[in-house]
Amino acid sequence: MAPTLAITAVDGSGKDLPDVRVTTAYGSDRGSLVVQPGGGFDVLAFSGAGADQVADVRVTVKESAPADLPADVSLVEAEPADAAGRPMSKFDAFEQVVLNNPNTTAVSVRVVYLVYDEPQPGKSQQVVEAVPIGGLTAVPAGGTAAVPVSGEAKAAVRKYAHGPAVSVKVYFSR
């Protein structure tokens, strides 16, 4: 299924933090994240007055839509690569992301480039940027697909290459 979630930041006592904006990396607040049986997750970022007070979130399902994804599929692997398709590290200024689908069915996915902060000791690490790489991508059964890094994603990869805390994530989407 692909739920559309309303996500509210709350403090340690469970009180709403109305000035805190919650953004999602995988689009669960827009119905973009396909959740498999057994559950799923999204990566959240908080901004605005009181963002440092967030202790938890309250989630409400606003709506949900069926998704065309078999229940037993495995995750698609994302590998950063140069323009010729040679593997690179997520810490390099890569030019594309090669997606490998180990499943016997085609799947639709999205890729996101996550940049994390460097928190002070005792503080939790937070996402400071979540930049989509490409759009909805169909990956054939047992096959691969290449997603070029361009536009805003290319600027982010170049800016944060060789940085201490980045990640390239792929997730089922519609």
PDB file of C-alpha atoms in Angstrom:
ATOM      1  CA  MET A   1       0.000   0.000   0.000  1.00  0.00           C
ATOM      2  CA  ALA A   2       0.991   3.641  -0.396  1.00  0.00           C
ATOM      3  CA  PRO A   3      -0.234   5.702   2.560  1.00  0.00           C
ATOM      4  CA  THR A   4      -0.360   9.470   2.753  1.00  0.00           C
ATOM      5  CA  LEU A   5       0.657  10.396   6.287  1.00  0.00           C
ATOM      6  CA  ALA A   6       0.160  13.507   8.413  1.00  0.00           C
ATOM      7  CA  ILE A   7       3.224  13.791  10.652  1.00  0.00           C
ATOM      8  CA  THR A   8       3.309  16.086  13.691  1.00  0.00           C
ATOM      9  CA  ALA A   9       6.455  16.723  15.728  1.00  0.00           C
ATOM     10  CA  VAL A  10       6.028  16.447  19.506  1.00  0.00           C
ATOM     11  CA  ASP A  11       8.248  17.206  22.488  1.00  0.00           C
ATOM     12  CA  GLY A  12       9.249  14.881  25.321  1.00  0.00           C
ATOM     13  CA  SER A  13       5.910  15.366  27.100  1.00  0.00           C
ATOM     14  CA  GLY A  14       3.919  14.567  23.940  1.00  0.00           C
ATOM     15  CA  LYS A  15       2.938  18.189  23.292  1.00  0.00           C
ATOM     16  CA  ASP A  16       2.638  19.262  19.643  1.00  0.00           C
ATOM     17  CA  LEU A  17       5.362  21.534  18.286  1.00  0.00           C
ATOM     18  CA  PRO A  18       3.294  23.584  15.794  1.00  0.00           C
ATOM     19  CA  ASP A  19       6.225  25.669  14.516  1.00  0.00           C
ATOM     20  CA  VAL A  20       8.295  22.624  13.569  1.00  0.00           C
ATOM     21  CA  ARG A  21       8.115  21.610   9.922  1.00  0.00           C
ATOM     22  CA  VAL A  22       8.483  17.888   9.254  1.00  0.00           C
ATOM     23  CA  THR A  23       9.768  16.826   5.846  1.00  0.00           C
ATOM     24  CA  THR A  24      10.163  13.279   4.574  1.00  0.00           C
ATOM     25  CA  ALA A  25      12.925  11.801   2.428  1.00  0.00           C
ATOM     26  CA  TYR A  26      10.783   9.021   0.938  1.00  0.00           C
ATOM     27  CA  GLY A  27       7.513  10.915   0.483  1.00  0.00           C
ATOM     28  CA  SER A  28       5.271   9.118   2.969  1.00  0.00           C
ATOM     29  CA  ASP A  29       3.526  12.477   3.479  1.00  0.00           C
ATOM     30  CA  ARG A  30       2.745  12.587  -0.271  1.00  0.00           C
ATOM     31  CA  GLY A  31       1.744   8.960  -0.909  1.00  0.00           C
ATOM     32  CA  SER A  32       5.010   8.200  -2.734  1.00  0.00           C
ATOM     33  CA  LEU A  33       6.383   5.509  -0.413  1.00  0.00           C
ATOM     34  CA  VAL A  34       5.134   1.969  -1.034  1.00  0.00           C
ATOM     35  CA  VAL A  35       5.017   0.034   2.244  1.00  0.00           C
ATOM     36  CA  GLN A  36       5.331  -3.738   2.206  1.00  0.00           C
ATOM     37  CA  PRO A  37       3.448  -6.056   4.576  1.00  0.00           C
ATOM     38  CA  GLY A  38       5.043  -5.888   8.009  1.00  0.00           C
ATOM     39  CA  GLY A  39       5.645  -2.136   7.869  1.00  0.00           C
ATOM     40  CA  GLY A  40       8.125   0.350   6.571  1.00  0.00           C
ATOM     41  CA  PHE A  41       9.895   3.561   7.473  1.00  0.00           C
ATOM     42  CA  ASP A  42      10.779   6.987   6.191  1.00  0.00           C
ATOM     43  CA  VAL A  43      13.591   9.369   7.071  1.00  0.00           C
ATOM     44  CA  LEU A  44      12.346  12.573   8.699  1.00  0.00           C
ATOM     45  CA  ALA A  45      13.918  16.015   8.963  1.00  0.00           C
ATOM     46  CA  PHE A  46      12.796  18.791  11.306  1.00  0.00           C
ATOM     47  CA  SER A  47      13.160  22.537  10.860  1.00  0.00           C
ATOM     48  CA  GLY A  48      11.792  25.724  12.367  1.00  0.00           C
ATOM     49  CA  ALA A  49      11.448  27.101  15.880  1.00  0.00           C
ATOM     50  CA  GLY A  50      11.599  24.250  18.381  1.00  0.00           C
ATOM     51  CA  ALA A  51      13.161  21.688  16.038  1.00  0.00           C
ATOM     52  CA  ASP A  52      15.753  20.936  18.715  1.00  0.00           C
ATOM     53  CA  GLN A  53      12.914  19.920  21.097  1.00  0.00           C
ATOM     54  CA  VAL A  54      11.520  17.116  18.912  1.00  0.00           C
ATOM     55  CA  ALA A  55      11.423  13.854  20.865  1.00  0.00           C
ATOM     56  CA  ASP A  56       8.905  11.919  18.791  1.00  0.00           C
ATOM     57  CA  VAL A  57       6.238  12.244  16.103  1.00  0.00           C
ATOM     58  CA  ARG A  58       2.529  11.584  15.929  1.00  0.00           C
ATOM     59  CA  VAL A  59       1.428   9.945  12.681  1.00  0.00           C
ATOM     60  CA  THR A  60      -2.051   9.812  11.198  1.00  0.00           C
ATOM     61  CA  VAL A  61      -2.943   8.006   7.979  1.00  0.00           C
ATOM     62  CA  LYS A  62      -4.853  10.539   5.864  1.00  0.00           C
ATOM     63  CA  GLU A  63      -5.493   8.091   3.033  1.00  0.00           C
ATOM     64  CA  SER A  64      -3.987   5.011   1.463  1.00  0.00           C
ATOM     65  CA  ALA A  65      -3.923   3.560  -2.012  1.00  0.00           C
ATOM     66  CA  PRO A  66      -3.138   0.061  -3.199  1.00  0.00           C
ATOM     67  CA  ALA A  67       0.267  -0.419  -4.778  1.00  0.00           C
ATOM     68  CA  ASP A  68       1.289  -2.878  -7.450  1.00  0.00           C
ATOM     69  CA  LEU A  69       4.101  -4.611  -5.561  1.00  0.00           C
ATOM     70  CA  PRO A  70       4.284  -8.286  -4.617  1.00  0.00           C
ATOM     71  CA  ALA A  71       4.519  -8.840  -0.864  1.00  0.00           C
ATOM     72  CA  ASP A  72       7.737 -10.862  -0.970  1.00  0.00           C
ATOM     73  CA  VAL A  73      10.066  -8.632  -3.012  1.00  0.00           C
ATOM     74  CA  SER A  74      13.572  -7.830  -1.840  1.00  0.00           C
ATOM     75  CA  LEU A  75      15.050  -4.356  -1.754  1.00  0.00           C
ATOM     76  CA  VAL A  76      16.713  -3.004  -4.869  1.00  0.00           C
ATOM     77  CA  GLU A  77      20.417  -2.212  -4.456  1.00  0.00           C
ATOM     78  CA  ALA A  78      21.758   1.233  -5.369  1.00  0.00           C
ATOM     79  CA  GLU A  79      25.383   1.602  -6.435  1.00  0.00           C
ATOM     80  CA  PRO A  80      26.935   5.001  -7.199  1.00  0.00           C
ATOM     81  CA  ALA A  81      28.952   4.928 -10.428  1.00  0.00           C
ATOM     82  CA  ASP A  82      30.934   7.137 -12.781  1.00  0.00           C
ATOM     83  CA  ALA A  83      29.619   8.086 -16.241  1.00  0.00           C
ATOM     84  CA  ALA A  84      30.920   4.792 -17.689  1.00  0.00           C
ATOM     85  CA  GLY A  85      29.132   2.738 -15.022  1.00  0.00           C
ATOM     86  CA  ARG A  86      32.219   1.899 -12.950  1.00  0.00           C
ATOM     87  CA  PRO A  87      31.377   1.590  -9.234  1.00  0.00           C
ATOM     88  CA  MET A  88      32.235   4.510  -6.976  1.00  0.00           C
ATOM     89  CA  SER A  89      31.763   5.291  -3.308  1.00  0.00           C
ATOM     90  CA  LYS A  90      28.819   7.333  -2.033  1.00  0.00           C
ATOM     91  CA  PHE A  91      31.527   9.755  -0.849  1.00  0.00           C
ATOM     92  CA  ASP A  92      32.725  10.396  -4.424  1.00  0.00           C
ATOM     93  CA  ALA A  93      31.279  12.845  -6.971  1.00  0.00           C
ATOM     94  CA  PHE A  94      29.400  10.068  -8.787  1.00  0.00           C
ATOM     95  CA  GLU A  95      27.552  10.637 -12.087  1.00  0.00           C
ATOM     96  CA  GLN A  96      24.819   7.987 -11.911  1.00  0.00           C
ATOM     97  CA  VAL A  97      23.249   5.418  -9.635  1.00  0.00           C
ATOM     98  CA  VAL A  98      23.009   1.873 -10.964  1.00  0.00           C
ATOM     99  CA  LEU A  99      20.001  -0.010  -9.585  1.00  0.00           C
ATOM    100  CA  ASN A 100      20.111  -3.819  -9.319  1.00  0.00           C
ATOM    101  CA  ASN A 101      16.797  -5.655  -8.981  1.00  0.00           C
ATOM    102  CA  PRO A 102      17.221  -9.176  -7.525  1.00  0.00           C
ATOM    103  CA  ASN A 103      13.505  -9.921  -7.886  1.00  0.00           C
ATOM    104  CA  THR A 104      11.648 -12.016 -10.447  1.00  0.00           C
ATOM    105  CA  THR A 105       9.275  -9.131 -11.063  1.00  0.00           C
ATOM    106  CA  ALA A 106       9.826  -5.573 -12.260  1.00  0.00           C
ATOM    107  CA  VAL A 107       9.580  -2.895  -9.565  1.00  0.00           C
ATOM    108  CA  SER A 108       9.263   0.883  -9.424  1.00  0.00           C
ATOM    109  CA  VAL A 109      11.636   2.783  -7.165  1.00  0.00           C
ATOM    110  CA  ARG A 110      12.976   6.237  -6.384  1.00  0.00           C
ATOM    111  CA  VAL A 111      16.481   7.225  -5.252  1.00  0.00           C
ATOM    112  CA  VAL A 112      17.378   9.899  -2.718  1.00  0.00           C
ATOM    113  CA  TYR A 113      20.716  11.401  -1.654  1.00  0.00           C
ATOM    114  CA  LEU A 114      20.775  12.052   2.099  1.00  0.00           C
ATOM    115  CA  VAL A 115      23.157  14.443   3.830  1.00  0.00           C
ATOM    116  CA  TYR A 116      23.492  14.225   7.611  1.00  0.00           C
ATOM    117  CA  ASP A 117      24.749  16.745  10.149  1.00  0.00           C
ATOM    118  CA  GLU A 118      27.661  16.202  12.523  1.00  0.00           C
ATOM    119  CA  PRO A 119      25.975  16.433  15.932  1.00  0.00           C
ATOM    120  CA  GLN A 120      27.582  17.316  19.225  1.00  0.00           C
ATOM    121  CA  PRO A 121      28.178  14.372  21.583  1.00  0.00           C
ATOM    122  CA  GLY A 122      24.891  13.206  23.093  1.00  0.00           C
ATOM    123  CA  LYS A 123      22.758  14.630  20.266  1.00  0.00           C
ATOM    124  CA  SER A 124      21.150  12.498  17.567  1.00  0.00           C
ATOM    125  CA  GLN A 125      22.254  12.743  13.963  1.00  0.00           C
ATOM    126  CA  GLN A 126      19.742  14.456  11.670  1.00  0.00           C
ATOM    127  CA  VAL A 127      19.191  14.720   7.932  1.00  0.00           C
ATOM    128  CA  VAL A 128      19.937  18.262   6.743  1.00  0.00           C
ATOM    129  CA  GLU A 129      19.234  17.625   3.042  1.00  0.00           C
ATOM    130  CA  ALA A 130      17.256  14.979   1.172  1.00  0.00           C
ATOM    131  CA  VAL A 131      17.698  15.438  -2.569  1.00  0.00           C
ATOM    132  CA  PRO A 132      15.911  13.189  -5.078  1.00  0.00           C
ATOM    133  CA  ILE A 133      18.073  11.634  -7.785  1.00  0.00           C
ATOM    134  CA  GLY A 134      15.970  11.226 -10.912  1.00  0.00           C
ATOM    135  CA  GLY A 135      12.305  10.318 -10.722  1.00  0.00           C
ATOM    136  CA  LEU A 136      10.201   7.196 -10.608  1.00  0.00           C
ATOM    137  CA  THR A 137      12.290   4.450 -12.191  1.00  0.00           C
ATOM    138  CA  ALA A 138      11.143   1.038 -13.398  1.00  0.00           C
ATOM    139  CA  VAL A 139      13.779  -1.641 -12.845  1.00  0.00           C
ATOM    140  CA  PRO A 140      13.218  -4.830 -14.862  1.00  0.00           C
ATOM    141  CA  ALA A 141      12.970  -8.232 -13.205  1.00  0.00           C
ATOM    142  CA  GLY A 142      16.477  -9.512 -12.488  1.00  0.00           C
ATOM    143  CA  GLY A 143      17.886  -6.487 -14.271  1.00  0.00           C
ATOM    144  CA  THR A 144      19.430  -3.096 -13.812  1.00  0.00           C
ATOM    145  CA  ALA A 145      18.600   0.524 -14.524  1.00  0.00           C
ATOM    146  CA  ALA A 146      20.851   3.586 -14.433  1.00  0.00           C
ATOM    147  CA  VAL A 147      19.637   6.882 -13.000  1.00  0.00           C
ATOM    148  CA  PRO A 148      21.723   9.900 -14.058  1.00  0.00           C
ATOM    149  CA  VAL A 149      22.637  12.455 -11.420  1.00  0.00           C
ATOM    150  CA  SER A 150      21.629  15.888 -12.695  1.00  0.00           C
ATOM    151  CA  GLY A 151      20.319  19.266 -11.608  1.00  0.00           C
ATOM    152  CA  GLU A 152      19.909  19.796  -7.877  1.00  0.00           C
ATOM    153  CA  ALA A 153      21.155  16.276  -7.124  1.00  0.00           C
ATOM    154  CA  LYS A 154      24.366  16.842  -9.084  1.00  0.00           C
ATOM    155  CA  ALA A 155      25.004  20.082  -7.175  1.00  0.00           C
ATOM    156  CA  ALA A 156      24.443  18.313  -3.831  1.00  0.00           C
ATOM    157  CA  VAL A 157      26.684  15.363  -4.734  1.00  0.00           C
ATOM    158  CA  ARG A 158      29.472  17.733  -5.801  1.00  0.00           C
ATOM    159  CA  LYS A 159      29.049  19.870  -2.672  1.00  0.00           C
ATOM    160  CA  TYR A 160      29.043  16.970  -0.195  1.00  0.00           C
ATOM    161  CA  ALA A 161      31.400  14.532  -1.952  1.00  0.00           C
ATOM    162  CA  HIS A 162      34.154  13.491   0.419  1.00  0.00           C
ATOM    163  CA  GLY A 163      31.997  14.648   3.344  1.00  0.00           C
ATOM    164  CA  PRO A 164      31.620  12.631   6.500  1.00  0.00           C
ATOM    165  CA  ALA A 165      27.949  11.649   6.407  1.00  0.00           C
ATOM    166  CA  VAL A 166      26.040  10.966   3.190  1.00  0.00           C
ATOM    167  CA  SER A 167      23.901   8.101   1.999  1.00  0.00           C
ATOM    168  CA  VAL A 168      22.255   6.935  -1.233  1.00  0.00           C
ATOM    169  CA  LYS A 169      18.943   5.199  -0.562  1.00  0.00           C
ATOM    170  CA  VAL A 170      16.463   3.496  -2.854  1.00  0.00           C
ATOM    171  CA  TYR A 171      12.840   2.789  -1.911  1.00  0.00           C
ATOM    172  CA  PHE A 172       9.749   1.284  -3.515  1.00  0.00           C
ATOM    173  CA  SER A 173       7.467   3.968  -4.892  1.00  0.00           C
ATOM    174  CA  ARG A 174       4.615   4.720  -7.248  1.00  0.00           C
TER     175      ARG A 174
END
